[in-house]
Amino acid sequence: MAGTLTHDLNNLLGVILGANERLADELGEGSEQQALARLALEAAERGAELLRRSLSLAQGGAPARDTTDAPAVLKTVGRMARQALAPKVGLTVTGLRQPLRCNGDRTGLEMALLNLCLNAGQAMPGGGEVVIGARGLCLGVLETRRLGVAPGAFAVFTVRDTGPGMSPRLLARATDPLFTTKPTGTGLGLSAVIDFAASAGGAFALQSREGQGTTATLYLPIAGPANITAAAA
């Protein structure tokens, strides 16, 4: 059944990919319409990659052990999130200018961050601000013990919103697989973010206080040597 659904969905994505590729080629070079068509094409390509990975896992394949460049991911997520967020929700992307590779496949990281951005936007139906950021950070023993990871250098991605925040009761349940604060839906998707972080040797943390917004933080080990000067006790 998983193989059949994946095959059918992949066919539909093929139609979307082909239509958007043709549309992008026919629109004026450098126009806003062409940029939107290329963004839709990029999103469909990510969807096709997710389908391939899902089928591989369903067939017993091992998760990919990839690395990715943090600034490139931020750039892509920023473009996608701007189109997906409501007009009343502002978006600011801050972070790394120099290359910094971290554990985790690019598509998985982009989808995790995009999910966090959409959750943040949906928490502010009346409008607000979402801020995405990333930095390199050396975590000390106390911090890594709290997160359940080995001490070392991490790429730290944050998604912060200016929304109403969550009560302690809601915060305690937010990472449950099917928990949602909306009348309908299949959950906030945070359990998938946690699984992605764990598969890369990292961790996920969620902080929120009523009236003070919410901050989601994703920690991924830096791949290879890096000159990280910031430190946490």
PDB file of C-alpha atoms in Angstrom:
ATOM      1  CA  MET A   1       0.000   0.000   0.000  1.00  0.00           C
ATOM      2  CA  ALA A   2       2.834   2.422   0.875  1.00  0.00           C
ATOM      3  CA  GLY A   3       4.503   1.673  -2.449  1.00  0.00           C
ATOM      4  CA  THR A   4       1.279   2.221  -4.392  1.00  0.00           C
ATOM      5  CA  LEU A   5       0.515   5.530  -2.675  1.00  0.00           C
ATOM      6  CA  THR A   6       4.076   6.715  -3.171  1.00  0.00           C
ATOM      7  CA  HIS A   7       3.920   5.812  -6.871  1.00  0.00           C
ATOM      8  CA  ASP A   8       0.636   7.674  -7.375  1.00  0.00           C
ATOM      9  CA  LEU A   9       1.754  10.730  -5.422  1.00  0.00           C
ATOM     10  CA  ASN A  10       5.015  10.768  -7.340  1.00  0.00           C
ATOM     11  CA  ASN A  11       3.049  10.824 -10.597  1.00  0.00           C
ATOM     12  CA  LEU A  12       1.051  13.836  -9.384  1.00  0.00           C
ATOM     13  CA  LEU A  13       4.248  15.587  -8.327  1.00  0.00           C
ATOM     14  CA  GLY A  14       5.617  14.894 -11.783  1.00  0.00           C
ATOM     15  CA  VAL A  15       2.715  16.830 -13.270  1.00  0.00           C
ATOM     16  CA  ILE A  16       3.314  19.714 -10.853  1.00  0.00           C
ATOM     17  CA  LEU A  17       7.038  19.711 -11.592  1.00  0.00           C
ATOM     18  CA  GLY A  18       6.505  19.695 -15.346  1.00  0.00           C
ATOM     19  CA  ALA A  19       3.858  22.417 -15.284  1.00  0.00           C
ATOM     20  CA  ASN A  20       5.904  24.732 -13.073  1.00  0.00           C
ATOM     21  CA  GLU A  21       9.073  24.158 -15.069  1.00  0.00           C
ATOM     22  CA  ARG A  22       7.256  25.114 -18.273  1.00  0.00           C
ATOM     23  CA  LEU A  23       5.621  28.083 -16.558  1.00  0.00           C
ATOM     24  CA  ALA A  24       8.971  29.321 -15.227  1.00  0.00           C
ATOM     25  CA  ASP A  25      10.524  29.090 -18.698  1.00  0.00           C
ATOM     26  CA  GLU A  26       7.663  31.027 -20.334  1.00  0.00           C
ATOM     27  CA  LEU A  27       7.487  33.852 -17.798  1.00  0.00           C
ATOM     28  CA  GLY A  28       9.672  36.931 -18.058  1.00  0.00           C
ATOM     29  CA  GLU A  29      13.242  36.394 -16.889  1.00  0.00           C
ATOM     30  CA  GLY A  30      13.733  37.899 -13.427  1.00  0.00           C
ATOM     31  CA  SER A  31      10.023  38.642 -12.934  1.00  0.00           C
ATOM     32  CA  GLU A  32       8.203  38.084  -9.661  1.00  0.00           C
ATOM     33  CA  GLN A  33       5.914  35.569 -11.358  1.00  0.00           C
ATOM     34  CA  GLN A  34       8.885  33.538 -12.560  1.00  0.00           C
ATOM     35  CA  ALA A  35      10.399  33.580  -9.065  1.00  0.00           C
ATOM     36  CA  LEU A  36       7.135  32.184  -7.649  1.00  0.00           C
ATOM     37  CA  ALA A  37       7.016  29.465 -10.300  1.00  0.00           C
ATOM     38  CA  ARG A  38      10.604  28.459  -9.522  1.00  0.00           C
ATOM     39  CA  LEU A  39       9.810  28.403  -5.793  1.00  0.00           C
ATOM     40  CA  ALA A  40       6.840  26.092  -6.449  1.00  0.00           C
ATOM     41  CA  LEU A  41       9.128  23.921  -8.568  1.00  0.00           C
ATOM     42  CA  GLU A  42      11.675  23.753  -5.762  1.00  0.00           C
ATOM     43  CA  ALA A  43       8.987  22.824  -3.216  1.00  0.00           C
ATOM     44  CA  ALA A  44       7.684  20.044  -5.471  1.00  0.00           C
ATOM     45  CA  GLU A  45      11.215  18.691  -5.862  1.00  0.00           C
ATOM     46  CA  ARG A  46      11.525  18.562  -2.066  1.00  0.00           C
ATOM     47  CA  GLY A  47       8.220  16.709  -1.928  1.00  0.00           C
ATOM     48  CA  ALA A  48       9.481  14.135  -4.426  1.00  0.00           C
ATOM     49  CA  GLU A  49      12.633  13.636  -2.347  1.00  0.00           C
ATOM     50  CA  LEU A  50      10.545  13.094   0.792  1.00  0.00           C
ATOM     51  CA  LEU A  51       8.470  10.487  -1.030  1.00  0.00           C
ATOM     52  CA  ARG A  52      11.607   8.634  -2.105  1.00  0.00           C
ATOM     53  CA  ARG A  53      12.929   8.630   1.464  1.00  0.00           C
ATOM     54  CA  SER A  54       9.572   7.511   2.862  1.00  0.00           C
ATOM     55  CA  LEU A  55       9.420   4.582   0.476  1.00  0.00           C
ATOM     56  CA  SER A  56      12.991   3.607   1.298  1.00  0.00           C
ATOM     57  CA  LEU A  57      12.217   3.583   5.020  1.00  0.00           C
ATOM     58  CA  ALA A  58       8.989   1.629   4.463  1.00  0.00           C
ATOM     59  CA  GLN A  59      11.039  -0.991   2.619  1.00  0.00           C
ATOM     60  CA  GLY A  60      13.513  -1.239   5.501  1.00  0.00           C
ATOM     61  CA  GLY A  61      16.200   1.035   4.122  1.00  0.00           C
ATOM     62  CA  ALA A  62      18.586   2.848   6.475  1.00  0.00           C
ATOM     63  CA  PRO A  63      18.187   6.620   6.973  1.00  0.00           C
ATOM     64  CA  ALA A  64      20.633   8.705   4.975  1.00  0.00           C
ATOM     65  CA  ARG A  65      23.688   9.981   6.851  1.00  0.00           C
ATOM     66  CA  ASP A  66      24.202  13.294   5.130  1.00  0.00           C
ATOM     67  CA  THR A  67      25.559  16.717   5.981  1.00  0.00           C
ATOM     68  CA  THR A  68      24.273  20.077   4.815  1.00  0.00           C
ATOM     69  CA  ASP A  69      25.245  23.745   4.741  1.00  0.00           C
ATOM     70  CA  ALA A  70      23.323  25.756   7.330  1.00  0.00           C
ATOM     71  CA  PRO A  71      23.239  29.142   5.493  1.00  0.00           C
ATOM     72  CA  ALA A  72      21.923  27.512   2.312  1.00  0.00           C
ATOM     73  CA  VAL A  73      19.121  25.871   4.284  1.00  0.00           C
ATOM     74  CA  LEU A  74      18.158  29.170   5.940  1.00  0.00           C
ATOM     75  CA  LYS A  75      17.949  30.862   2.545  1.00  0.00           C
ATOM     76  CA  THR A  76      15.649  28.199   1.104  1.00  0.00           C
ATOM     77  CA  VAL A  77      13.406  27.997   4.175  1.00  0.00           C
ATOM     78  CA  GLY A  78      13.085  31.772   4.220  1.00  0.00           C
ATOM     79  CA  ARG A  79      11.830  31.812   0.604  1.00  0.00           C
ATOM     80  CA  MET A  80       9.312  29.044   1.224  1.00  0.00           C
ATOM     81  CA  ALA A  81       8.071  30.384   4.540  1.00  0.00           C
ATOM     82  CA  ARG A  82       7.424  33.861   3.114  1.00  0.00           C
ATOM     83  CA  GLN A  83       4.939  32.377   0.653  1.00  0.00           C
ATOM     84  CA  ALA A  84       3.294  30.046   3.183  1.00  0.00           C
ATOM     85  CA  LEU A  85       2.801  32.504   6.049  1.00  0.00           C
ATOM     86  CA  ALA A  86      -0.257  34.756   6.244  1.00  0.00           C
ATOM     87  CA  PRO A  87       0.189  38.352   4.986  1.00  0.00           C
ATOM     88  CA  LYS A  88      -0.169  39.711   8.533  1.00  0.00           C
ATOM     89  CA  VAL A  89       2.802  37.654   9.734  1.00  0.00           C
ATOM     90  CA  GLY A  90       6.230  39.168   9.156  1.00  0.00           C
ATOM     91  CA  LEU A  91       9.352  37.075   8.643  1.00  0.00           C
ATOM     92  CA  THR A  92      12.958  37.900   9.462  1.00  0.00           C
ATOM     93  CA  VAL A  93      15.876  35.616   8.623  1.00  0.00           C
ATOM     94  CA  THR A  94      19.089  36.182  10.548  1.00  0.00           C
ATOM     95  CA  GLY A  95      22.153  34.024  10.833  1.00  0.00           C
ATOM     96  CA  LEU A  96      25.291  32.736   9.261  1.00  0.00           C
ATOM     97  CA  ARG A  97      27.126  34.354   6.391  1.00  0.00           C
ATOM     98  CA  GLN A  98      29.995  31.870   6.239  1.00  0.00           C
ATOM     99  CA  PRO A  99      29.570  28.196   5.289  1.00  0.00           C
ATOM    100  CA  LEU A 100      28.900  25.855   8.191  1.00  0.00           C
ATOM    101  CA  ARG A 101      28.150  22.181   7.632  1.00  0.00           C
ATOM    102  CA  CYS A 102      26.110  20.197  10.111  1.00  0.00           C
ATOM    103  CA  ASN A 103      24.772  16.660  10.365  1.00  0.00           C
ATOM    104  CA  GLY A 104      21.391  15.898   8.786  1.00  0.00           C
ATOM    105  CA  ASP A 105      20.121  15.714   5.223  1.00  0.00           C
ATOM    106  CA  ARG A 106      19.141  19.005   3.623  1.00  0.00           C
ATOM    107  CA  THR A 107      15.551  18.114   2.774  1.00  0.00           C
ATOM    108  CA  GLY A 108      14.859  16.831   6.287  1.00  0.00           C
ATOM    109  CA  LEU A 109      16.297  19.976   7.867  1.00  0.00           C
ATOM    110  CA  GLU A 110      14.385  22.276   5.529  1.00  0.00           C
ATOM    111  CA  MET A 111      11.109  20.490   6.248  1.00  0.00           C
ATOM    112  CA  ALA A 112      11.736  20.582  10.013  1.00  0.00           C
ATOM    113  CA  LEU A 113      12.402  24.332   9.984  1.00  0.00           C
ATOM    114  CA  LEU A 114       9.515  25.045   7.618  1.00  0.00           C
ATOM    115  CA  ASN A 115       7.188  23.123   9.924  1.00  0.00           C
ATOM    116  CA  LEU A 116       8.359  25.221  12.880  1.00  0.00           C
ATOM    117  CA  CYS A 117       7.797  28.440  10.891  1.00  0.00           C
ATOM    118  CA  LEU A 118       4.265  27.434   9.895  1.00  0.00           C
ATOM    119  CA  ASN A 119       3.395  26.471  13.485  1.00  0.00           C
ATOM    120  CA  ALA A 120       4.663  29.870  14.617  1.00  0.00           C
ATOM    121  CA  GLY A 121       2.620  31.696  11.984  1.00  0.00           C
ATOM    122  CA  GLN A 122      -0.553  29.760  12.775  1.00  0.00           C
ATOM    123  CA  ALA A 123      -0.169  30.686  16.435  1.00  0.00           C
ATOM    124  CA  MET A 124      -0.601  34.360  15.445  1.00  0.00           C
ATOM    125  CA  PRO A 125      -3.864  34.655  13.460  1.00  0.00           C
ATOM    126  CA  GLY A 126      -3.992  38.361  14.245  1.00  0.00           C
ATOM    127  CA  GLY A 127      -0.471  38.947  12.973  1.00  0.00           C
ATOM    128  CA  GLY A 128       2.995  39.054  14.457  1.00  0.00           C
ATOM    129  CA  GLU A 129       6.622  38.291  13.656  1.00  0.00           C
ATOM    130  CA  VAL A 130       8.533  35.081  13.019  1.00  0.00           C
ATOM    131  CA  VAL A 131      12.327  35.187  13.294  1.00  0.00           C
ATOM    132  CA  ILE A 132      14.512  32.369  11.949  1.00  0.00           C
ATOM    133  CA  GLY A 133      18.154  32.289  12.940  1.00  0.00           C
ATOM    134  CA  ALA A 134      21.212  30.069  13.091  1.00  0.00           C
ATOM    135  CA  ARG A 135      24.614  30.223  14.727  1.00  0.00           C
ATOM    136  CA  GLY A 136      27.520  27.995  15.648  1.00  0.00           C
ATOM    137  CA  LEU A 137      27.842  27.243  19.340  1.00  0.00           C
ATOM    138  CA  CYS A 138      30.080  25.130  21.566  1.00  0.00           C
ATOM    139  CA  LEU A 139      27.892  23.508  24.207  1.00  0.00           C
ATOM    140  CA  GLY A 140      29.307  22.768  27.622  1.00  0.00           C
ATOM    141  CA  VAL A 141      28.758  19.717  29.803  1.00  0.00           C
ATOM    142  CA  LEU A 142      25.733  21.063  31.691  1.00  0.00           C
ATOM    143  CA  GLU A 143      23.895  22.130  28.542  1.00  0.00           C
ATOM    144  CA  THR A 144      24.599  18.907  26.668  1.00  0.00           C
ATOM    145  CA  ARG A 145      23.546  16.862  29.681  1.00  0.00           C
ATOM    146  CA  ARG A 146      20.219  18.714  29.718  1.00  0.00           C
ATOM    147  CA  LEU A 147      19.751  18.060  26.000  1.00  0.00           C
ATOM    148  CA  GLY A 148      21.009  14.480  26.087  1.00  0.00           C
ATOM    149  CA  VAL A 149      23.786  14.954  23.508  1.00  0.00           C
ATOM    150  CA  ALA A 150      27.570  14.652  23.552  1.00  0.00           C
ATOM    151  CA  PRO A 151      29.549  17.851  24.285  1.00  0.00           C
ATOM    152  CA  GLY A 152      30.873  19.609  21.217  1.00  0.00           C
ATOM    153  CA  ALA A 153      30.163  22.186  18.516  1.00  0.00           C
ATOM    154  CA  PHE A 154      26.622  22.529  17.181  1.00  0.00           C
ATOM    155  CA  ALA A 155      24.730  24.428  14.541  1.00  0.00           C
ATOM    156  CA  VAL A 156      21.851  25.952  16.514  1.00  0.00           C
ATOM    157  CA  PHE A 157      18.705  26.860  14.561  1.00  0.00           C
ATOM    158  CA  THR A 158      15.979  28.908  16.250  1.00  0.00           C
ATOM    159  CA  VAL A 159      12.438  29.798  15.199  1.00  0.00           C
ATOM    160  CA  ARG A 160      10.917  32.454  17.443  1.00  0.00           C
ATOM    161  CA  ASP A 161       7.480  34.041  17.311  1.00  0.00           C
ATOM    162  CA  THR A 162       5.798  36.968  19.052  1.00  0.00           C
ATOM    163  CA  GLY A 163       2.556  35.084  19.594  1.00  0.00           C
ATOM    164  CA  PRO A 164       0.530  34.440  22.755  1.00  0.00           C
ATOM    165  CA  GLY A 165       2.780  31.646  23.963  1.00  0.00           C
ATOM    166  CA  MET A 166       1.681  28.442  25.657  1.00  0.00           C
ATOM    167  CA  SER A 167       0.612  27.575  29.161  1.00  0.00           C
ATOM    168  CA  PRO A 168       2.723  24.993  31.035  1.00  0.00           C
ATOM    169  CA  ARG A 169      -0.018  22.406  30.366  1.00  0.00           C
ATOM    170  CA  LEU A 170       0.014  23.007  26.599  1.00  0.00           C
ATOM    171  CA  LEU A 171       3.814  23.139  26.496  1.00  0.00           C
ATOM    172  CA  ALA A 172       4.030  19.751  28.217  1.00  0.00           C
ATOM    173  CA  ARG A 173       1.871  18.176  25.476  1.00  0.00           C
ATOM    174  CA  ALA A 174       3.137  20.105  22.442  1.00  0.00           C
ATOM    175  CA  THR A 175       5.553  17.389  21.324  1.00  0.00           C
ATOM    176  CA  ASP A 176       2.979  14.571  21.514  1.00  0.00           C
ATOM    177  CA  PRO A 177       2.643  13.029  18.012  1.00  0.00           C
ATOM    178  CA  LEU A 178      -1.041  13.883  17.434  1.00  0.00           C
ATOM    179  CA  PHE A 179      -1.462  16.873  19.737  1.00  0.00           C
ATOM    180  CA  THR A 180      -2.800  20.050  18.132  1.00  0.00           C
ATOM    181  CA  THR A 181      -4.098  23.390  19.357  1.00  0.00           C
ATOM    182  CA  LYS A 182      -6.383  23.694  16.298  1.00  0.00           C
ATOM    183  CA  PRO A 183      -9.966  22.394  15.989  1.00  0.00           C
ATOM    184  CA  THR A 184      -8.855  20.021  13.226  1.00  0.00           C
ATOM    185  CA  GLY A 185      -5.509  18.687  12.209  1.00  0.00           C
ATOM    186  CA  THR A 186      -3.066  15.838  12.669  1.00  0.00           C
ATOM    187  CA  GLY A 187      -0.713  17.512  15.121  1.00  0.00           C
ATOM    188  CA  LEU A 188       2.017  20.125  15.293  1.00  0.00           C
ATOM    189  CA  GLY A 189       4.611  17.833  13.742  1.00  0.00           C
ATOM    190  CA  LEU A 190       7.090  18.383  16.572  1.00  0.00           C
ATOM    191  CA  SER A 191       7.605  14.682  17.197  1.00  0.00           C
ATOM    192  CA  ALA A 192       8.922  14.407  13.620  1.00  0.00           C
ATOM    193  CA  VAL A 193      11.312  17.303  14.294  1.00  0.00           C
ATOM    194  CA  ILE A 194      12.535  15.508  17.419  1.00  0.00           C
ATOM    195  CA  ASP A 195      13.068  12.285  15.449  1.00  0.00           C
ATOM    196  CA  PHE A 196      15.003  14.157  12.758  1.00  0.00           C
ATOM    197  CA  ALA A 197      17.259  15.824  15.332  1.00  0.00           C
ATOM    198  CA  ALA A 198      17.917  12.527  17.121  1.00  0.00           C
ATOM    199  CA  SER A 199      18.770  10.752  13.853  1.00  0.00           C
ATOM    200  CA  ALA A 200      21.476  13.372  13.235  1.00  0.00           C
ATOM    201  CA  GLY A 201      22.878  13.134  16.771  1.00  0.00           C
ATOM    202  CA  GLY A 202      21.244  16.371  17.866  1.00  0.00           C
ATOM    203  CA  ALA A 203      18.349  17.564  19.988  1.00  0.00           C
ATOM    204  CA  PHE A 204      15.249  19.751  19.998  1.00  0.00           C
ATOM    205  CA  ALA A 205      14.020  22.140  22.684  1.00  0.00           C
ATOM    206  CA  LEU A 206      10.825  24.165  23.013  1.00  0.00           C
ATOM    207  CA  GLN A 207      10.418  27.186  25.290  1.00  0.00           C
ATOM    208  CA  SER A 208       7.243  29.192  25.752  1.00  0.00           C
ATOM    209  CA  ARG A 209       5.535  31.437  28.269  1.00  0.00           C
ATOM    210  CA  GLU A 210       2.071  32.888  28.088  1.00  0.00           C
ATOM    211  CA  GLY A 211       2.174  36.398  26.664  1.00  0.00           C
ATOM    212  CA  GLN A 212       5.859  36.060  25.659  1.00  0.00           C
ATOM    213  CA  GLY A 213       5.824  33.961  22.508  1.00  0.00           C
ATOM    214  CA  THR A 214       7.488  30.650  21.729  1.00  0.00           C
ATOM    215  CA  THR A 215      11.034  29.692  20.716  1.00  0.00           C
ATOM    216  CA  ALA A 216      11.843  26.367  19.076  1.00  0.00           C
ATOM    217  CA  THR A 217      15.530  25.390  18.965  1.00  0.00           C
ATOM    218  CA  LEU A 218      17.127  22.663  16.877  1.00  0.00           C
ATOM    219  CA  TYR A 219      20.664  21.523  17.724  1.00  0.00           C
ATOM    220  CA  LEU A 220      22.650  19.627  15.077  1.00  0.00           C
ATOM    221  CA  PRO A 221      26.313  18.574  15.493  1.00  0.00           C
ATOM    222  CA  ILE A 222      28.740  20.433  13.287  1.00  0.00           C
ATOM    223  CA  ALA A 223      30.311  18.171  10.673  1.00  0.00           C
ATOM    224  CA  GLY A 224      34.095  18.435  10.664  1.00  0.00           C
ATOM    225  CA  PRO A 225      36.295  21.141  12.193  1.00  0.00           C
ATOM    226  CA  ALA A 226      34.843  24.621  12.699  1.00  0.00           C
ATOM    227  CA  ASN A 227      36.074  27.808  14.278  1.00  0.00           C
ATOM    228  CA  ILE A 228      33.287  28.395  16.813  1.00  0.00           C
ATOM    229  CA  THR A 229      34.036  31.020  19.430  1.00  0.00           C
ATOM    230  CA  ALA A 230      30.673  31.295  21.158  1.00  0.00           C
ATOM    231  CA  ALA A 231      30.223  29.056  24.197  1.00  0.00           C
ATOM    232  CA  ALA A 232      27.591  28.090  26.699  1.00  0.00           C
ATOM    233  CA  ALA A 233      28.251  26.934  30.230  1.00  0.00           C
TER     234      ALA A 233
END
